[in-house]
XYZ file of C-alpha atoms in Angstrom:
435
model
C 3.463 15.086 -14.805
C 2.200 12.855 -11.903
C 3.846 12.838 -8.483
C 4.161 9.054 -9.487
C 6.051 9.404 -12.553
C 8.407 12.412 -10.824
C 9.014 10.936 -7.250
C 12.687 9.978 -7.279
C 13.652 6.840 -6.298
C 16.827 6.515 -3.536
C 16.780 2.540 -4.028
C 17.806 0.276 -6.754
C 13.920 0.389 -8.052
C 11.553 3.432 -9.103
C 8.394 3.566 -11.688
C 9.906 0.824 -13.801
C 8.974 -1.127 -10.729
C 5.351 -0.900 -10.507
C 5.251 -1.995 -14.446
C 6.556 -5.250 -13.560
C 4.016 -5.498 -11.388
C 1.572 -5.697 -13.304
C 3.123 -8.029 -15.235
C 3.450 -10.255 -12.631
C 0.181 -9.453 -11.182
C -1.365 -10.665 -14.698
C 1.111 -14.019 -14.965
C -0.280 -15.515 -11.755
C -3.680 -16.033 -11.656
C -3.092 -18.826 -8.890
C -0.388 -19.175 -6.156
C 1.190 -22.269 -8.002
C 1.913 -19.713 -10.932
C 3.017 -17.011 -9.029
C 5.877 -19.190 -6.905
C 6.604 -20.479 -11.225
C 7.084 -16.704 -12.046
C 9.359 -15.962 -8.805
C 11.296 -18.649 -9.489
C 11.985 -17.615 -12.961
C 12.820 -14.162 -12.140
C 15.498 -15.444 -9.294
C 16.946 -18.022 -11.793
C 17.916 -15.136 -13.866
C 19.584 -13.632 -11.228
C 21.516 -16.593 -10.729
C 19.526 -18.721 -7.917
C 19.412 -22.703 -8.402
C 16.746 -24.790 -7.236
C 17.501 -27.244 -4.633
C 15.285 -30.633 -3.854
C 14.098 -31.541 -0.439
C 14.653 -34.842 -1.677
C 18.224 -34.686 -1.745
C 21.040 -33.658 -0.111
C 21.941 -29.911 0.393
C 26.023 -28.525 0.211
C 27.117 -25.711 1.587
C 28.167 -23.385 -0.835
C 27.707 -19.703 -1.158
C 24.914 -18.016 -3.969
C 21.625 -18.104 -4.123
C 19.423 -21.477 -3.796
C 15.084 -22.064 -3.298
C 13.012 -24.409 -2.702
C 9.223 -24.949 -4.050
C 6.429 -26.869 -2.646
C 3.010 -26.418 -4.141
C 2.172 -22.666 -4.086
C 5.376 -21.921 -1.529
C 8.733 -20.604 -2.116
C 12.059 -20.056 0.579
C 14.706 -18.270 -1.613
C 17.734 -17.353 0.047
C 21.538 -16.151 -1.092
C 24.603 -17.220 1.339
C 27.073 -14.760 0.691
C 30.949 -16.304 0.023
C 32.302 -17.029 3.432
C 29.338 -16.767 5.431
C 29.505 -18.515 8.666
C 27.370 -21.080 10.229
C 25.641 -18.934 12.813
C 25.469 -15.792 10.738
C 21.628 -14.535 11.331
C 18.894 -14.417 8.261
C 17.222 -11.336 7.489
C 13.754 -12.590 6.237
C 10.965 -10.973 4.346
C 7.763 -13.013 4.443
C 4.488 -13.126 2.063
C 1.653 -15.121 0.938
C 0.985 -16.364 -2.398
C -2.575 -16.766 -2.019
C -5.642 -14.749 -2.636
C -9.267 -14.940 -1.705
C -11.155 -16.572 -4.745
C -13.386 -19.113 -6.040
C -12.315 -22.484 -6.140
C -13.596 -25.461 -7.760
C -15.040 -28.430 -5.867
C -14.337 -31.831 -6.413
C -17.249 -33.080 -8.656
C -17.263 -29.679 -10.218
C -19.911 -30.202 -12.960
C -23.493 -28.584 -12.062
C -26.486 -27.113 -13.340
C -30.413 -26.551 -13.442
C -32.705 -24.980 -15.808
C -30.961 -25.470 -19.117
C -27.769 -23.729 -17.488
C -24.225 -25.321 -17.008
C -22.667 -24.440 -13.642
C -19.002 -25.145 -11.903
C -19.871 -26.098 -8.656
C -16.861 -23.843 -6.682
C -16.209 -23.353 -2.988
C -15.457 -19.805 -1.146
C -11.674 -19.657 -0.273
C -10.812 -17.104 2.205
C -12.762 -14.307 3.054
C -13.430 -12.951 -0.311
C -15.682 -9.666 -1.061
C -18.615 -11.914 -2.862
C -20.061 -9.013 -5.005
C -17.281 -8.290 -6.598
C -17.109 -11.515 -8.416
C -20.915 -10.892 -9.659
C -21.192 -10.085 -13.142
C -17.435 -10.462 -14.325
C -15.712 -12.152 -17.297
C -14.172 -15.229 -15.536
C -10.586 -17.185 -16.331
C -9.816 -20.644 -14.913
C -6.141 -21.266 -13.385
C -4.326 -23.626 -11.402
C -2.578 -27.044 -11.746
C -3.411 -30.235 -12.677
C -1.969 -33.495 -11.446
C -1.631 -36.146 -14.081
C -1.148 -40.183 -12.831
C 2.852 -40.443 -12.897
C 2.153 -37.709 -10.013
C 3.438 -34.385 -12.086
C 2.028 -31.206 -11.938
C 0.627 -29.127 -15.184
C -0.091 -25.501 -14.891
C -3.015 -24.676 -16.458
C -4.573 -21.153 -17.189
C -7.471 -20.614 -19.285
C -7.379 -16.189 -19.776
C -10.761 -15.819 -21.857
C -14.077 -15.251 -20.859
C -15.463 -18.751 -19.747
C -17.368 -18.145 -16.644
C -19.726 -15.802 -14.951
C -21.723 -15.493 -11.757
C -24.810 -13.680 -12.707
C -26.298 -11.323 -10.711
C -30.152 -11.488 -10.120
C -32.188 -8.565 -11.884
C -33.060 -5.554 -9.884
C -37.041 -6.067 -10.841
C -36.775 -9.643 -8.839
C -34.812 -7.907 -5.989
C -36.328 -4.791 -5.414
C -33.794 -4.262 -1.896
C -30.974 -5.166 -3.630
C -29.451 -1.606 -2.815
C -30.540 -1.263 0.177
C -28.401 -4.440 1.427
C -27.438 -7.466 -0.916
C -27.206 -10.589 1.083
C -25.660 -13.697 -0.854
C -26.117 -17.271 0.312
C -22.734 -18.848 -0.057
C -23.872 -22.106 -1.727
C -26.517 -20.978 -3.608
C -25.471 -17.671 -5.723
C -21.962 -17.638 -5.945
C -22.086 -20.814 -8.893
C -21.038 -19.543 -12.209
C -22.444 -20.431 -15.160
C -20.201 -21.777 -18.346
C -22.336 -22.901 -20.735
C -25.968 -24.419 -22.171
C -27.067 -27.802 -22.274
C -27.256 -31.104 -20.309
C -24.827 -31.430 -17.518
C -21.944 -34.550 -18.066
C -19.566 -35.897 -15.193
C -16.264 -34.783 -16.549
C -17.020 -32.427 -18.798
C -15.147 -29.048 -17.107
C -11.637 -31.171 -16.034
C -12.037 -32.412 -19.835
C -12.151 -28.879 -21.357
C -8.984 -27.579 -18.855
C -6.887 -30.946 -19.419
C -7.731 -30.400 -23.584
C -6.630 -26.701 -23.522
C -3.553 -27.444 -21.303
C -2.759 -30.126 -24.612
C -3.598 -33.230 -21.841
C -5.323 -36.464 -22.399
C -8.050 -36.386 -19.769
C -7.982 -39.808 -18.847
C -4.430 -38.803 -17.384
C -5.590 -36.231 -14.956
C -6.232 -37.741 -11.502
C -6.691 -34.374 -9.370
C -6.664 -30.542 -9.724
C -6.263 -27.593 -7.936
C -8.154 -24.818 -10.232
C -9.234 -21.612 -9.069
C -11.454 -18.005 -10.635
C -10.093 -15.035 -11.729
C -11.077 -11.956 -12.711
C -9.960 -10.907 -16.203
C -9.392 -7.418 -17.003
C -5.936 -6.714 -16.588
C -3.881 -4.166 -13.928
C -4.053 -0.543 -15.016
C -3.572 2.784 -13.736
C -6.115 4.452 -13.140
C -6.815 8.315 -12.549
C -5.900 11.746 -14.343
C -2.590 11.655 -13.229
C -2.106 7.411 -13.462
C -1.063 8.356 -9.637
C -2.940 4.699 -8.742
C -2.893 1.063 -9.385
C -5.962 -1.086 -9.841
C -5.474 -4.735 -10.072
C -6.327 -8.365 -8.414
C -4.459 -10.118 -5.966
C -2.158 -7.299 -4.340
C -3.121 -9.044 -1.636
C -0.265 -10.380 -1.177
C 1.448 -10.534 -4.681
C 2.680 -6.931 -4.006
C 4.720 -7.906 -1.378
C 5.907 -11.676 -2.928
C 6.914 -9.567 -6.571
C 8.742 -6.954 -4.368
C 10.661 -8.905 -1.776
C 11.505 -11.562 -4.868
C 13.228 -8.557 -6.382
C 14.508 -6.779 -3.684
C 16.168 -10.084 -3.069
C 17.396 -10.434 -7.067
C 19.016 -7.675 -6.438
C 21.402 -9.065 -3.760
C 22.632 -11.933 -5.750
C 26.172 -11.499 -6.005
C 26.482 -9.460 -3.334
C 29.104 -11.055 -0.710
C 29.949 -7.960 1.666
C 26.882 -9.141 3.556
C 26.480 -9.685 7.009
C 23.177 -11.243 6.896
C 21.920 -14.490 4.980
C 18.479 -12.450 2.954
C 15.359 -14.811 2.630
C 12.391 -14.594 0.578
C 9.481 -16.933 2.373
C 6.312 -16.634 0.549
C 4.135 -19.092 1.729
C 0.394 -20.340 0.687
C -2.679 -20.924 2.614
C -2.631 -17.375 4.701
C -6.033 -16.556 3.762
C -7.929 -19.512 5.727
C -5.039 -19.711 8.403
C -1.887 -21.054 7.280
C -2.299 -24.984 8.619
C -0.785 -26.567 5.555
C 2.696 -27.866 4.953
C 2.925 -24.871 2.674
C 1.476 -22.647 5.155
C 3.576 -20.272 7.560
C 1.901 -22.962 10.423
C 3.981 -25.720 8.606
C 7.541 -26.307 9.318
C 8.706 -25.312 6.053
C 10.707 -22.505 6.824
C 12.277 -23.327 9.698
C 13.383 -27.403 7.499
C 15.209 -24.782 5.366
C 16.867 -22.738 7.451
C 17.712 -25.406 9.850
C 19.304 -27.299 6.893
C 21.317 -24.646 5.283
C 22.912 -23.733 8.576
C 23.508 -27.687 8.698
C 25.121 -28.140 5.436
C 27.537 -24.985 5.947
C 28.745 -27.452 8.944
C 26.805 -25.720 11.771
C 25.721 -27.769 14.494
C 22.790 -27.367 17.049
C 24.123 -24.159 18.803
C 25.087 -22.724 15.386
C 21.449 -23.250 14.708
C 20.829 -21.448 17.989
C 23.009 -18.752 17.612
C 21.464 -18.062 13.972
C 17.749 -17.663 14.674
C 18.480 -15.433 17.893
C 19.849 -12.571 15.114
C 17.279 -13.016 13.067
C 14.408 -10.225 12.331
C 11.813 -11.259 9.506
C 9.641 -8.196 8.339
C 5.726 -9.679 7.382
C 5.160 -8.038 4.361
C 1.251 -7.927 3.633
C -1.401 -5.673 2.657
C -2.594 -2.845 5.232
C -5.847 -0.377 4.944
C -5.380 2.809 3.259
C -8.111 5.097 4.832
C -11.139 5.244 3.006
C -12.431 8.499 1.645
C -16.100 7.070 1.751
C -15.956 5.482 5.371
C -13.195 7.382 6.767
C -14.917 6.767 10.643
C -13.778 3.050 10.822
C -10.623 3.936 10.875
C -8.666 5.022 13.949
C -8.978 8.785 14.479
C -5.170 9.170 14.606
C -4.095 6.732 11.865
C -4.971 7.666 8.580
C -2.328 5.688 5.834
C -2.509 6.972 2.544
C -1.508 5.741 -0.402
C 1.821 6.691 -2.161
C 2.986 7.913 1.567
C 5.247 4.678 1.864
C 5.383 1.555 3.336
C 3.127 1.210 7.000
C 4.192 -0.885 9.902
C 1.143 -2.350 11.137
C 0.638 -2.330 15.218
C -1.571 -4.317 17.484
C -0.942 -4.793 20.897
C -3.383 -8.262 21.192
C -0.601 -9.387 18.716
C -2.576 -9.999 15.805
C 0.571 -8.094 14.176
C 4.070 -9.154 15.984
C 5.602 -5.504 15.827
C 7.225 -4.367 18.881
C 8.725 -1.598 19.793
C 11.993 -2.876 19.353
C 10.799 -3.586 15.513
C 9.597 -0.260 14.977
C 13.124 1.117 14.777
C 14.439 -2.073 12.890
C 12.092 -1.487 10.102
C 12.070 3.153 10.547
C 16.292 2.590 10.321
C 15.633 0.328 7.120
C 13.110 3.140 5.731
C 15.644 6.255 6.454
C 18.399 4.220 4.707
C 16.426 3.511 1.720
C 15.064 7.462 1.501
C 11.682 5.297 1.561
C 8.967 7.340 3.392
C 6.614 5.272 5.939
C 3.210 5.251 8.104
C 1.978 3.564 11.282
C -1.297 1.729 11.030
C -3.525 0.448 13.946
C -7.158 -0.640 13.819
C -9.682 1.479 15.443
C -10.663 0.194 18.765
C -13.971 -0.859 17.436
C -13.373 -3.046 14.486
C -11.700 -6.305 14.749
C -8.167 -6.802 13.536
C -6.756 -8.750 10.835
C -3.469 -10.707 11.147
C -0.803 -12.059 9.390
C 1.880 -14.654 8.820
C 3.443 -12.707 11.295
C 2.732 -13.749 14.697
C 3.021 -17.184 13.403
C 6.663 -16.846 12.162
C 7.290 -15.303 15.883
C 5.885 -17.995 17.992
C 6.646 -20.549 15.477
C 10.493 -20.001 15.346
C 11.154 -17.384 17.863
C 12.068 -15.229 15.187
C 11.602 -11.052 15.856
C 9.374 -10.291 13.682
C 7.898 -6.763 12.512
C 4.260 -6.656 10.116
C 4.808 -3.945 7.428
C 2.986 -3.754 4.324
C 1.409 -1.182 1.472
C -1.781 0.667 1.914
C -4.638 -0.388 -0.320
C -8.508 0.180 -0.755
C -11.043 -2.817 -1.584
C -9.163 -5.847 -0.058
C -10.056 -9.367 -0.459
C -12.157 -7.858 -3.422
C -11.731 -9.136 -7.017
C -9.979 -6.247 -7.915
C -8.273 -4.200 -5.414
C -6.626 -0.331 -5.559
C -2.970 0.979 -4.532
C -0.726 3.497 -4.928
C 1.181 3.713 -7.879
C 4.086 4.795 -5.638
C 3.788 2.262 -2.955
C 5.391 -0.807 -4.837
C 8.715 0.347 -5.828
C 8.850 2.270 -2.319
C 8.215 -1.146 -0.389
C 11.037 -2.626 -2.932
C 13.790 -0.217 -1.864
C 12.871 -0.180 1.798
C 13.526 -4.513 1.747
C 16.562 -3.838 -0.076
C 17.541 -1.619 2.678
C 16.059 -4.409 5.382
C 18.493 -7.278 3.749
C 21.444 -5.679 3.199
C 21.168 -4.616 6.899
């Protein structure tokens, strides 16, 4: 039996867990699909979406909001004060990918091409070769939104022969715009034709579609992977991990009206190229809802005050596992691994927002939970990452702590956990909410 399969769980969550995630993994090829499928999962636990539009109340349960590929989901428990403090886990919906450009139809030589643009800062050789899907949303004339996923095989980005790249191993260098535009088809190239084919498998009239959003994915589905299934292969962990496991750990709350916190899930879009975007962590998303629901449980300004100064958000994102193959770039004295729990990610330049002070939030949220955990820093020599982290901070003047799972290949097509990790991170937010 694998130490996956016979770890016990102390939390609410165990193996069961990391199924799901692959589930939801698979369901959301694009952040507009994942924020669908988190809705869906808190509706069953009870949550109700709320407009912006209109006018909020202030009754207790659970309520969200959705804009684009964002979500704030948060349950007031019965009786809960104006100033009472959030406890907020944050995420990102987005992934680094292909997207498709405007006038997407191209081609040369007989070949039919998507013209696509580089979102984030994607590992370009791992989309070379691979069976391609098609996902996003379209946006008809009346202004409404479609979700639209094509899962089969209908696009590729070939990979030029060895023979007409002899140094290919020795150091592949791709130009951006020039070998990164998959092919679809054979023929003459017509104005229209891709946004046709989407709109006519989505069941839409073409002439109705007036913009899209559409993005690549990979298609081969999460597995485990190893003698033991001890690990989890799959695309986009970066950051659906953390959005599927707050989401639940969240779920799991609903009902729950002994608590002395208000728990938030904010999973925001747009953290790959730097979260400026209304639906970005930059944007003042979070802070419209929280301001409002403190508003409509009849708080005023100092209410308002009084709130955010208790608050603690944990980041929840992706971290580096160390890497068998290149185990020097890591810091000599930080090695994460995966299955050893949860990391809290340090930098002192504050490309993470973790303090000292949120060290022992997040280690007395692990030893409740029976959830093991790690410390990551970057080694001295390689540049650092960041988050939606320092954002939230400085943005709202919220404490905030980076955590996340250990994983290998990230920002590649395809990316490698734990099989442990998922559930673990689940039960240690439980144990963050509840407080």
């Amino acid at each position: 039996m694998s130490s996956a399969a016979s770890r016990p769980a102390a939390g609410p969550f165990d193996r069961g867990h990391t199924d799901d995630l692959m589930s939801f993994l698979a369901a959301s090829p694009s952040p507009y699909h994942a924020v669908a499928n988190t809705a869906e999962r808190l509706e069953k636990a009870g949550f109700r979406r709320v407009e912006e539009t209109e006018a909020w109340d202030g009754t207790s349960g659970g309520k969200y909001v959705t804009r684009g590929g964002a979500i704030i989901a948060w349950y007031v428990p019965e009786g809960a004060a104006p100033h009472t403090p959030y406890r907020i886990v944050g995420a990102h919906t987005d992934s680094p990918n292909l997207r498709v450009k405007p006038q997407p139809d191209l081609g040369a030589h007989g070949w039919r091409q998507v013209a696509v643009e580089i979102y984030g800062g994607t590992l370009l050789n791992t989309w070379l070769d691979r069976d391609l899907g098609l996902a996003g949303r379209l946006t008809l004339r009346d202004g409404s939104h479609h979700l639209v996923n094509i899962d089969t095989p209908l696009l590729r980005v070939p990979q030029l022969a060895i023979h007409l790249d002899r140094g290919a191993n020795d150091g592949l260098k791709l130009d951006r715009q020039r070998h990164m535009q998959p092919i679809w088809g054979l023929g003459d190239v017509h104005e229209g034709d891709l946004v046709a084919h989407v709109a006519a498998d989505a069941g839409l009239d073409a002439e109705d579609v007036t913009g899209w959003d559409l993005m690549v994915h990979a298609l081969e589905a999460p597995a485990y992977l190893g003698r033991d299934r001890e690990l989890l292969a799959g695309p986009r962990m970066d950051n659906l991990l953390s959005v599927h496991a707050a989401a639940a750990a969240l779920a799991s709350l609903a009902g729950r009206d002994d608590l002395p916190y208000i728990p938030v899930l904010a999973a925001f879009d747009h953290e790959e190229n730097g979260s400026e975007a209304d639906t970005g962590a930059q944007g003042p998303l979070l802070g419209t809802v929280l301001e409002r629901s403190v508003y409509a449980r009849g708080g005023q300004y100092e209410d308002r005050a009084r709130a955010f100064a208790g608050t603690i958000c944990l980041s929840s994102d992706t971290g580096h596992a160390v890497h068998p193959n290149y185990a020097e770039r890591h810091d000599p004295t930080h090695h994460p691994r995966v299955n050893g729990g949860p990391i809290l990610k340090v930098n002192v330049n504050q490309r993470y927002a973790t303090d000292g002070s949120g060290r022992a939030v997040f280690a007395a949220a692990c030893e409740k939970a029976g959830v093991p955990w790690q410390s990551f820093v970057s080694n001295n020599d390689m540049p650092c990452g960041t988050t939606i982290g320092p954002i939230t901070a400085a943005r709202h003047g919220i404490t905030t702590v980076d955590i996340g799972v250990a994983i290998l290949s990230m920002h590649s097509a395809r990316e490698l956990c734990g099989a442990e990790d998922p559930y673990l991170l689940a039960n240690a937010l439980v144990a963050f909410l509840k407080g």
